[in-house]
Each structure stands twice: as C-alpha cells, then as structure tokens.
Coordinates of C-alpha atoms and ligand atoms in Angstrom, one line a residue:
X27 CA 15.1 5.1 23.8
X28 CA 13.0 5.4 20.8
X29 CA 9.0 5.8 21.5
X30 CA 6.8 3.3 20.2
X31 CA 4.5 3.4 17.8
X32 CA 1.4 1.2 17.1
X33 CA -0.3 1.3 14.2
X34 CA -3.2 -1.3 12.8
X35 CA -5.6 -2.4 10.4
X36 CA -8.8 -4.5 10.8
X37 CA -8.4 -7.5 8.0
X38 CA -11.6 -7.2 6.3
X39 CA -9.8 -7.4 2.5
X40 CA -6.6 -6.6 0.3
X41 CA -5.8 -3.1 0.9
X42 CA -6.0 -0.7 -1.8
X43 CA -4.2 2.5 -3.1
X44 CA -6.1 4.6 -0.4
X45 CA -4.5 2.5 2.1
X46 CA -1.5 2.9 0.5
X47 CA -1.3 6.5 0.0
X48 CA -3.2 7.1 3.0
X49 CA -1.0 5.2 5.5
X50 CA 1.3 2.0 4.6
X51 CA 3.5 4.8 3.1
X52 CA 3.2 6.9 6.1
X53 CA 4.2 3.8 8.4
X54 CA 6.9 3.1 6.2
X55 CA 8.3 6.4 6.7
X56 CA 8.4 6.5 10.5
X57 CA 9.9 3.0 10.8
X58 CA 13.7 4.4 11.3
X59 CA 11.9 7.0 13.7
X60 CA 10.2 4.9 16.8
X61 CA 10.1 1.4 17.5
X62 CA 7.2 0.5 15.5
X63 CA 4.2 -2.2 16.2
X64 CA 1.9 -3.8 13.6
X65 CA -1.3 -4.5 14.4
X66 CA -3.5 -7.2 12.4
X67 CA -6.8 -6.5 14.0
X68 CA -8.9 -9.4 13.5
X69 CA -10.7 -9.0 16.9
X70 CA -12.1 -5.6 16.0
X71 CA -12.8 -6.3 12.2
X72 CA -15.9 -9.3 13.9
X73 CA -17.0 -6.9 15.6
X74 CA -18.9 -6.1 12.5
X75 CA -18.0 -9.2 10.6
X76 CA -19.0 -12.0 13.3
X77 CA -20.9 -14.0 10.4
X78 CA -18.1 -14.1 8.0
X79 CA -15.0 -15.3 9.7
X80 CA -13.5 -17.2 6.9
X81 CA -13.0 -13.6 4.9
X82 CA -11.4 -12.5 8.1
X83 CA -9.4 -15.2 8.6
X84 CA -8.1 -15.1 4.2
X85 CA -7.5 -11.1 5.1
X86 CA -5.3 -11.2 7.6
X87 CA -2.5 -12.7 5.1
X88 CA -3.5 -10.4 2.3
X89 CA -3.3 -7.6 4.9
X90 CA 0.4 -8.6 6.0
X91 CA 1.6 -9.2 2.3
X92 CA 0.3 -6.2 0.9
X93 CA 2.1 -4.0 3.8
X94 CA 5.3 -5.7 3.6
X95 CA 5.3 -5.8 -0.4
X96 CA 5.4 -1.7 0.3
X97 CA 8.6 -1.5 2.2
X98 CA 6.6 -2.0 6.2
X99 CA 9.9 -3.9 7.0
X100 CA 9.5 -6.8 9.6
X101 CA 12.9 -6.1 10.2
X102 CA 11.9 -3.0 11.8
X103 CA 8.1 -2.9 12.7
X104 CA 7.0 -5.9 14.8
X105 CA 3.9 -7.5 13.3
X106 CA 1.2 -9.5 15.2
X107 CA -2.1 -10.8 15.4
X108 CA -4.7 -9.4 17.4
X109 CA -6.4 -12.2 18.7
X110 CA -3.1 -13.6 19.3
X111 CA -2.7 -11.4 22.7
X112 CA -5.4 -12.8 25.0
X113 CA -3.8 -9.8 27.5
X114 CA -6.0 -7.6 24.9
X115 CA -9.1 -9.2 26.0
X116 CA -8.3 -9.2 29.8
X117 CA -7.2 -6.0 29.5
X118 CA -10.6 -4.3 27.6
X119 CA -12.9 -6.1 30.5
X120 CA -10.6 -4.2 32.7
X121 CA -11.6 -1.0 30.8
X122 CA -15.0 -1.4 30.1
X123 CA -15.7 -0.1 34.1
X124 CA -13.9 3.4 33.1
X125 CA -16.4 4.0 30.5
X126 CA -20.0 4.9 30.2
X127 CA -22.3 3.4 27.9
X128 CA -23.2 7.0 27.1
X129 CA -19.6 8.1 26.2
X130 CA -19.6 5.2 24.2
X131 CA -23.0 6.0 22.1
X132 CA -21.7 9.3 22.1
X133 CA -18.4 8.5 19.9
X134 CA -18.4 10.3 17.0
X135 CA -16.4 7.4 15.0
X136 CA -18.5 4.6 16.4
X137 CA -21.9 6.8 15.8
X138 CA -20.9 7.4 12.0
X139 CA -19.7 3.9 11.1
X140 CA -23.0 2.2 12.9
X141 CA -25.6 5.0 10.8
X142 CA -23.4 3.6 7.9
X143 CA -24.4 -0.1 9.0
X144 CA -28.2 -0.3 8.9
X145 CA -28.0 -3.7 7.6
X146 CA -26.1 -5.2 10.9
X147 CA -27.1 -2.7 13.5
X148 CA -30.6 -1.4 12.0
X149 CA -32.4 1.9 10.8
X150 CA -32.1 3.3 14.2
X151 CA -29.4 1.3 15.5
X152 CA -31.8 -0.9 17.3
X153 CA -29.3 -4.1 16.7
X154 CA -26.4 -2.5 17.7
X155 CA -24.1 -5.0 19.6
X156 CA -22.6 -4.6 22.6
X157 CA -19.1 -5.5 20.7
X158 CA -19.0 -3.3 17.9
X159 CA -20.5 -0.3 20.6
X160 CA -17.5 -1.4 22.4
X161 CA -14.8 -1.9 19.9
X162 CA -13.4 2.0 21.1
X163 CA -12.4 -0.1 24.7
X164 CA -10.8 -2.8 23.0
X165 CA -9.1 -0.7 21.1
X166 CA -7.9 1.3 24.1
X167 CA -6.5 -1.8 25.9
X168 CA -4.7 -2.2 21.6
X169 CA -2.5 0.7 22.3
X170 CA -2.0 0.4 26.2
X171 CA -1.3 -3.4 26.4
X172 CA 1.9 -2.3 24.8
X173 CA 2.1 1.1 26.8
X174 CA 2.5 2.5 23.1
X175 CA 3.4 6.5 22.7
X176 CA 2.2 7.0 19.2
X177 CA -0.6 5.9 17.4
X178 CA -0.8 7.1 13.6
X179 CA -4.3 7.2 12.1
X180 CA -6.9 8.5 9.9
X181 CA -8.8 12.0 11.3
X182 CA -12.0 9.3 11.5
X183 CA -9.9 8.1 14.2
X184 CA -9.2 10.7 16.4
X185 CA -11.7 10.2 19.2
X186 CA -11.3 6.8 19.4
X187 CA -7.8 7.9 20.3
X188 CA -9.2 10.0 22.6
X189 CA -11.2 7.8 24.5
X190 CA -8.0 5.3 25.0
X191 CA -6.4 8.6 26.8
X192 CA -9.1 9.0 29.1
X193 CA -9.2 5.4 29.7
X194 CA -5.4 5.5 30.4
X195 CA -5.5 8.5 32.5
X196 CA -8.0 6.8 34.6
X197 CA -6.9 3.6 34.8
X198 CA -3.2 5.8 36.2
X199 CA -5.9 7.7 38.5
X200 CA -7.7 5.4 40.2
X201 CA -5.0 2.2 40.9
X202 CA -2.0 5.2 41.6
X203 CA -0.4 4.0 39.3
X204 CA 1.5 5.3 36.5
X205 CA 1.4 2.2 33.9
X206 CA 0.3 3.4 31.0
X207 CA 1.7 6.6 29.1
X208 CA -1.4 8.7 27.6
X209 CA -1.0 7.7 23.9
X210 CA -0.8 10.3 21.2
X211 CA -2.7 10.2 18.2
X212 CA -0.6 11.5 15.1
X213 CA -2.7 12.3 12.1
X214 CA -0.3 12.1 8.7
X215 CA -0.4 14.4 5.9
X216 CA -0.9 11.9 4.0
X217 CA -3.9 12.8 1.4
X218 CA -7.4 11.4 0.9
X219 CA -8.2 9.0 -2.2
X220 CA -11.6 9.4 -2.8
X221 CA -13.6 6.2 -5.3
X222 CA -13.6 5.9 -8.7
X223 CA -17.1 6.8 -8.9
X224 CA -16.0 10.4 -7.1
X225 CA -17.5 8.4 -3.8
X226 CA -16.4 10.0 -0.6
X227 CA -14.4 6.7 0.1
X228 CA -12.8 3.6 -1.6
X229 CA -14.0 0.3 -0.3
X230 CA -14.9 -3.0 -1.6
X231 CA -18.2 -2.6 -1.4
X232 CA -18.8 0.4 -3.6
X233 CA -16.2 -1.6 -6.3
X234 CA -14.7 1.5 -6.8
X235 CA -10.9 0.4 -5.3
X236 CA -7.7 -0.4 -7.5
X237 CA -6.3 -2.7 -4.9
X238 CA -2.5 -3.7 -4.6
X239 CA -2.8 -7.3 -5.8
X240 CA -5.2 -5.9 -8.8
X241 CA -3.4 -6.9 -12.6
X242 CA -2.4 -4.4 -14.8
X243 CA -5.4 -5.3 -16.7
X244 CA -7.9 -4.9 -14.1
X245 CA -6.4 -1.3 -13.6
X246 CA -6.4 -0.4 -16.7
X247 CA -10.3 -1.3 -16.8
X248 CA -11.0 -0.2 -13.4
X249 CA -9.3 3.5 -14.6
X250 CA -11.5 3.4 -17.8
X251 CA -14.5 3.9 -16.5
X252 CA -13.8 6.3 -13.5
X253 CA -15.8 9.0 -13.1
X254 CA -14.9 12.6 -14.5
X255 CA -17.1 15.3 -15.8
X256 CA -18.3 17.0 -18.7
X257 CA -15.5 20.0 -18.5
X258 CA -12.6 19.5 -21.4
X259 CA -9.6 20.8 -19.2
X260 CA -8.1 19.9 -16.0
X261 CA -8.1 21.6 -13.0
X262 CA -7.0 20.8 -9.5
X263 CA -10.4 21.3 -7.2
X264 CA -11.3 18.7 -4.7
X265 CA -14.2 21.1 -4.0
X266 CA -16.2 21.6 -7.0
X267 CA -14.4 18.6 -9.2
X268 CA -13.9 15.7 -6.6
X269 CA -14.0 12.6 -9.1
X270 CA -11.2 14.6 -11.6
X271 CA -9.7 15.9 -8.9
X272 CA -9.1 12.6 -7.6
X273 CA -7.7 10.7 -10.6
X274 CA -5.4 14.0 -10.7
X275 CA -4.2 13.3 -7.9
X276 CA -3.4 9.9 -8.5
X277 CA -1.7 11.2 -10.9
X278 CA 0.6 13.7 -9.5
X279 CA 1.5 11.4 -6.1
X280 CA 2.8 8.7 -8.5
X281 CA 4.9 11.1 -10.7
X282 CA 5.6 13.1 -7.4
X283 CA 4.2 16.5 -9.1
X284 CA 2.2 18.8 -7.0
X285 CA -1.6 18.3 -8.0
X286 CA -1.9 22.2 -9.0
X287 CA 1.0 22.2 -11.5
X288 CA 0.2 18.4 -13.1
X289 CA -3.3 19.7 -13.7
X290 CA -1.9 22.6 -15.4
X291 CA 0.6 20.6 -17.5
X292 CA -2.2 18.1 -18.3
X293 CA -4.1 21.0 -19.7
X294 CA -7.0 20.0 -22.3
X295 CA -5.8 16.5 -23.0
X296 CA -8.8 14.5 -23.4
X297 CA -9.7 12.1 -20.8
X298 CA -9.5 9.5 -22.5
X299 CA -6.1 10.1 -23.6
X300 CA -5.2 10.4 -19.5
X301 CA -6.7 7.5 -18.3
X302 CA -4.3 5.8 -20.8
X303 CA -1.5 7.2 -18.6
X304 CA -2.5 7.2 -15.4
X305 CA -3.2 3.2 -16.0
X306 CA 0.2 3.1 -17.6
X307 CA 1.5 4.9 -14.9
X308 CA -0.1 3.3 -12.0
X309 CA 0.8 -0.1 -13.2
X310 CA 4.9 0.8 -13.9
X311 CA 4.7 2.3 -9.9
X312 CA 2.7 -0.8 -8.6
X313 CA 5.1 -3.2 -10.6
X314 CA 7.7 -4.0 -7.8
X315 CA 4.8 -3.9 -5.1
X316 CA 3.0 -6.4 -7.1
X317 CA 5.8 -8.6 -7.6
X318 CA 6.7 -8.7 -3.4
X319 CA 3.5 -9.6 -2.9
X320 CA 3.0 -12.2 -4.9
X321 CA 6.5 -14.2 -3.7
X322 CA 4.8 -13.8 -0.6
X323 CA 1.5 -14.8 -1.1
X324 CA 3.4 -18.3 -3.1
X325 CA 5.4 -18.7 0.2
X326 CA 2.9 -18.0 2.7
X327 CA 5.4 -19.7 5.6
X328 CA 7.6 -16.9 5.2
X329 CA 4.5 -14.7 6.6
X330 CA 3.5 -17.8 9.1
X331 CA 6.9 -16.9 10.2
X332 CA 7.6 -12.9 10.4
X333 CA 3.8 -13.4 12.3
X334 CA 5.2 -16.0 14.8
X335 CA 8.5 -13.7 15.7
X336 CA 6.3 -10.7 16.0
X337 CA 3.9 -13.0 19.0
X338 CA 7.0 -13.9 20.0
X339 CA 8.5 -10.3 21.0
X340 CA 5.1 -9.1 21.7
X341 CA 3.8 -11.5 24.3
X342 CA 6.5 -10.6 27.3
X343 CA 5.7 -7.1 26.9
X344 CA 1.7 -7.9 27.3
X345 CA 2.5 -10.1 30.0
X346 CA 4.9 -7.2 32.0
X347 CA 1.7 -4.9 31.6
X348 CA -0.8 -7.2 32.8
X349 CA 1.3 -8.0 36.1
X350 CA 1.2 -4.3 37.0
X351 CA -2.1 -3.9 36.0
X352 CA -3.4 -6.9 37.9
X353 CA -0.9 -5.6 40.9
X354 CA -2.7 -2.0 41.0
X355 CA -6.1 -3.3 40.8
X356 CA -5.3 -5.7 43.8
X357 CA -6.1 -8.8 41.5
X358 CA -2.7 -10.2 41.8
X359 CA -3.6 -13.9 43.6
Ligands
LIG644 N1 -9.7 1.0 14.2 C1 -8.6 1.0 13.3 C2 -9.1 1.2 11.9 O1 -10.3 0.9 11.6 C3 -7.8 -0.3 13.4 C4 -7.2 -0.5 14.7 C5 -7.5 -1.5 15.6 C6 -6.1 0.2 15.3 N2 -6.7 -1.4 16.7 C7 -5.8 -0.4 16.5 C8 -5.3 1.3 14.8 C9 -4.8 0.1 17.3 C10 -4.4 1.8 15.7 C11 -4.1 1.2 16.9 O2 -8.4 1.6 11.0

C-alpha cells in the first residue's frame, strides 16, 4: 500500500512563484509516489486572520485553482477543506492536554512568525492569542486525523512537525494504543525565492510577488524594477548578491540551467537587457498555467466539485480515527 502524504496551505492569497518553485511542483512530483492529501487550511490561516474572513473565504478558490492549473491532479491528490473536518477540531482539544503552554511558547516557528506579527500579537507578544499560540496542536490533529506518513514542507516547518510526533507518540503512549503512525516531515530540495526587493521572503505584503494569476504585463513591470546591484556582470552568489542572485535563479529554473553556468552564459549583459528575458521568459513558462487557471476560475463549480469529492473520501477516514481515538480515551458513550 502506498503511504500517504498530506500536504497544505493556509488560504491567505493567490500563490506566487515561491509557492510554485518552492512546493506545488514538489507535490506534483510525489503524486504517482504516495497517496496524496490536499489540505486548504482555512482554520489555521484565522488564526491570524480572525478579522478578515472574507479574504479567507475568496483564497481558498484561488489557492485550489492555482495548484491544480500546475499539474496537483485531483485525480490523484485528494483535496479538502479544513474547516470542512469538524474531527480536526475534536481531535486538537484532544491534544491540547499532551502539550505545555511552555513547549508551545517555546516553538521556534510559532516564536518567529508572532515577533514577525507586532501588529496582531504586540511588541512583546502581549496579545498573543491562545489560537494562533496553538495553531502547532491543530496542526498536529491536520496530519493525524488522517493517520498521514509524510508531510512535505518548508524547513520553517520542521518543528511544528515535530511537535505533531510527540503529540502522536503520546497520544499511542498514554491510551495503548497504536492509532496514529509518527508522521515524517520531508523537506524538498526545492530552492528558496527570495522578493523582488532582494527581501528574505515573497509575500503580499512586501508587494514584491509575481503571482500565478499576474498578466504578462504585470510581470513584465513587476520584473522591471526588481532589485539588482551596481556590479555590470553576473554571478551566481546567494551570499554576497541575494537580489541578482535571485532573478538568476529565476532564470535558470525556468530554462532548467544550473544557476552557476546561466550566470556565466549571461556574462555582462546589461540588466536591463535581462529583465527583458526573464519577463519574456517567465511569461512563455506561465502561459499554460495561466490559462488552467483562468477556465477554472470562469467555472468555479468544477472546483465546488473536485472540493465536494475530496470531503467526500476524506470524512470516513476522519470518522474511522475518531472512533478509535474516542475508544482509547474511554469516551466512547
Ligand atoms: N502551516 C502550514 C503552512 O503555513 C500549512 C498547514 C496547515 C499544513 N496544516 C497543515 C501543512 C498540515 C502540512 C500539513 O505552510
């Protein structure tokens, strides 16, 4: 029997070309490997988002079309709706006794993400909520509720994964039990796109993302007045050159050239001179992508639809692992 693999994203916007490079092509890839499981995670993305649910709500479809206008298959990964599985919720109240509120303050992806959020959870995280201190549990009871094997993500990740293996482990431990298998997390090669502005990240907010569903135009704007530097030759050194660097890399994953050698071959052309290609080049690999999504964004019933069948095989699993969790913790009236 294949494993299965459960991979996710929290709907807070379209999903841009570090997405893409980063992981919808890395999930495309393992799809003929394990059984795979799409997660839209609307739950987690309120956790910091509680005040804007309408862009949630709008995200969750753009989330969906952008991964299947990539090649995500429904065919062949299952996706579904976070909020959709009320066994989730049941499931993370079950959790939250196997954790400390010290573990939890202690997470090194929680801590980084809430200094990054002044504005929600204050200067010294006075306003932290108990949800988003939490969202590590919930995301615990994400992978087990489907007694998932393999959980692809990003190294910010990695001890969030961790904590859903001590949560599972115990959980196995303390209602003998053997329920849930201790989920692996599987960091991808897959490289890091850094922002247009040379920014450690893309993201909406620092408007420094070529998204999926951008137009040519936009790109070619967008890619015009990316950051370089004030060298005249190209080089191939995250390090010292991060923003040229970057748009080298681009570059090369596009063309499929290895960054080193397309720096090399791109020699002293003047920068404006590669931008003009890159944008060309960008826009001639985004072309077909582009076009998916937007036949499915005009038929949005077709992704009503692929959503309803994924609930639909999803639900009897949730429901098999909540009567043997409910059975081992002697709730089973
Ligand atoms: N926390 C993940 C992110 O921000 C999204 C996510 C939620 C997820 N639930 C998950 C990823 C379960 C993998 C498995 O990217």
């Amino acid at each position: 029997m294949k494993k299965i693999l459960l991979t996710g994203d929290r709907p807070t916007g379209p999903l841009h070309i570090g997405h893409l490079f980063g992981s919808v092509l890395n999930r495309k890839k393992l799809q003929d490997e394990f059984e795979c499981y799409y997660m839209i995670a609307d739950v987690q993305a309120l956790t910091d988002n509680w005040d804007n649910p309408e862009k949630i709500r709008e995200s969750v479809i753009e989330v969906a079309a952008d991964n299947i206008a990539v090649g995500v298959d429904p065919d062949k990964t299952t996706y579904f709706i976070q909020s959709q599985i009320p066994q989730i919720a049941e499931l993370t109240v079950f959790f939250s006794n196997l954790v400390t509120v010290n573990e939890l303050k202690r997470n090194p992806t929680t801590k980084a993400e809430i200094a990054q959020k002044k504005q929600l959870f204050g200067e010294e995280g006075e306003s932290l909520t108990y949800g988003f201190l939490g969202y590590p549990v919930s995301q615990a009871a994400d992978i087990t509720f489907l007694r998932a094997n393999i959980v692809p993500v990003g190294e910010d990740q990695l001890p969030v994964i961790e904590l859903a293996r001590e949560i599972a482990e115990k959980f196995n431990k303390i209602y003998k039990n053997n329920i849930f298998p201790i989920p692996e997390g599987k960091l991808s090669d897959a490289p890091r796109i850094l922002g247009l502005d040379g920014s450690a990240k893309m993201s909406k907010s620092l408007n420094n993302a070529i998204y999926l569903k951008d137009t040519p135009e936009e790109t070619i704007e967008k890619i015009k007045v990316a950051k370089t530097d004030s060298e005249n030759y190209f080089s191939y050194d995250p390090e010292k050159r991060p923003a040229v660097s970057n748009l080298v890399l681009i570059y090369s994953l596009i063309n499929d050239l290895d960054p080193h050698t397309a720096a090399k071959d791109l020699g002293n052309m003047p920068y404006s001179e590669f931008k003009k290609k890159l944008a060309e080049d960008l826009n001639k690999y985004l072309a077909p992508i582009r076009a998916k999504r937007h036949e499915l964004i005009a038929n949005k019933k077709h992704l009503t639809t692929i959503l309803a069948k994924g609930l639909e095989k999803v639900l009897p699993r949730a429901e098999e692992t909540m009567t043997m969790v409910r059975e081992a913790m002697k709730i089973d009236y």
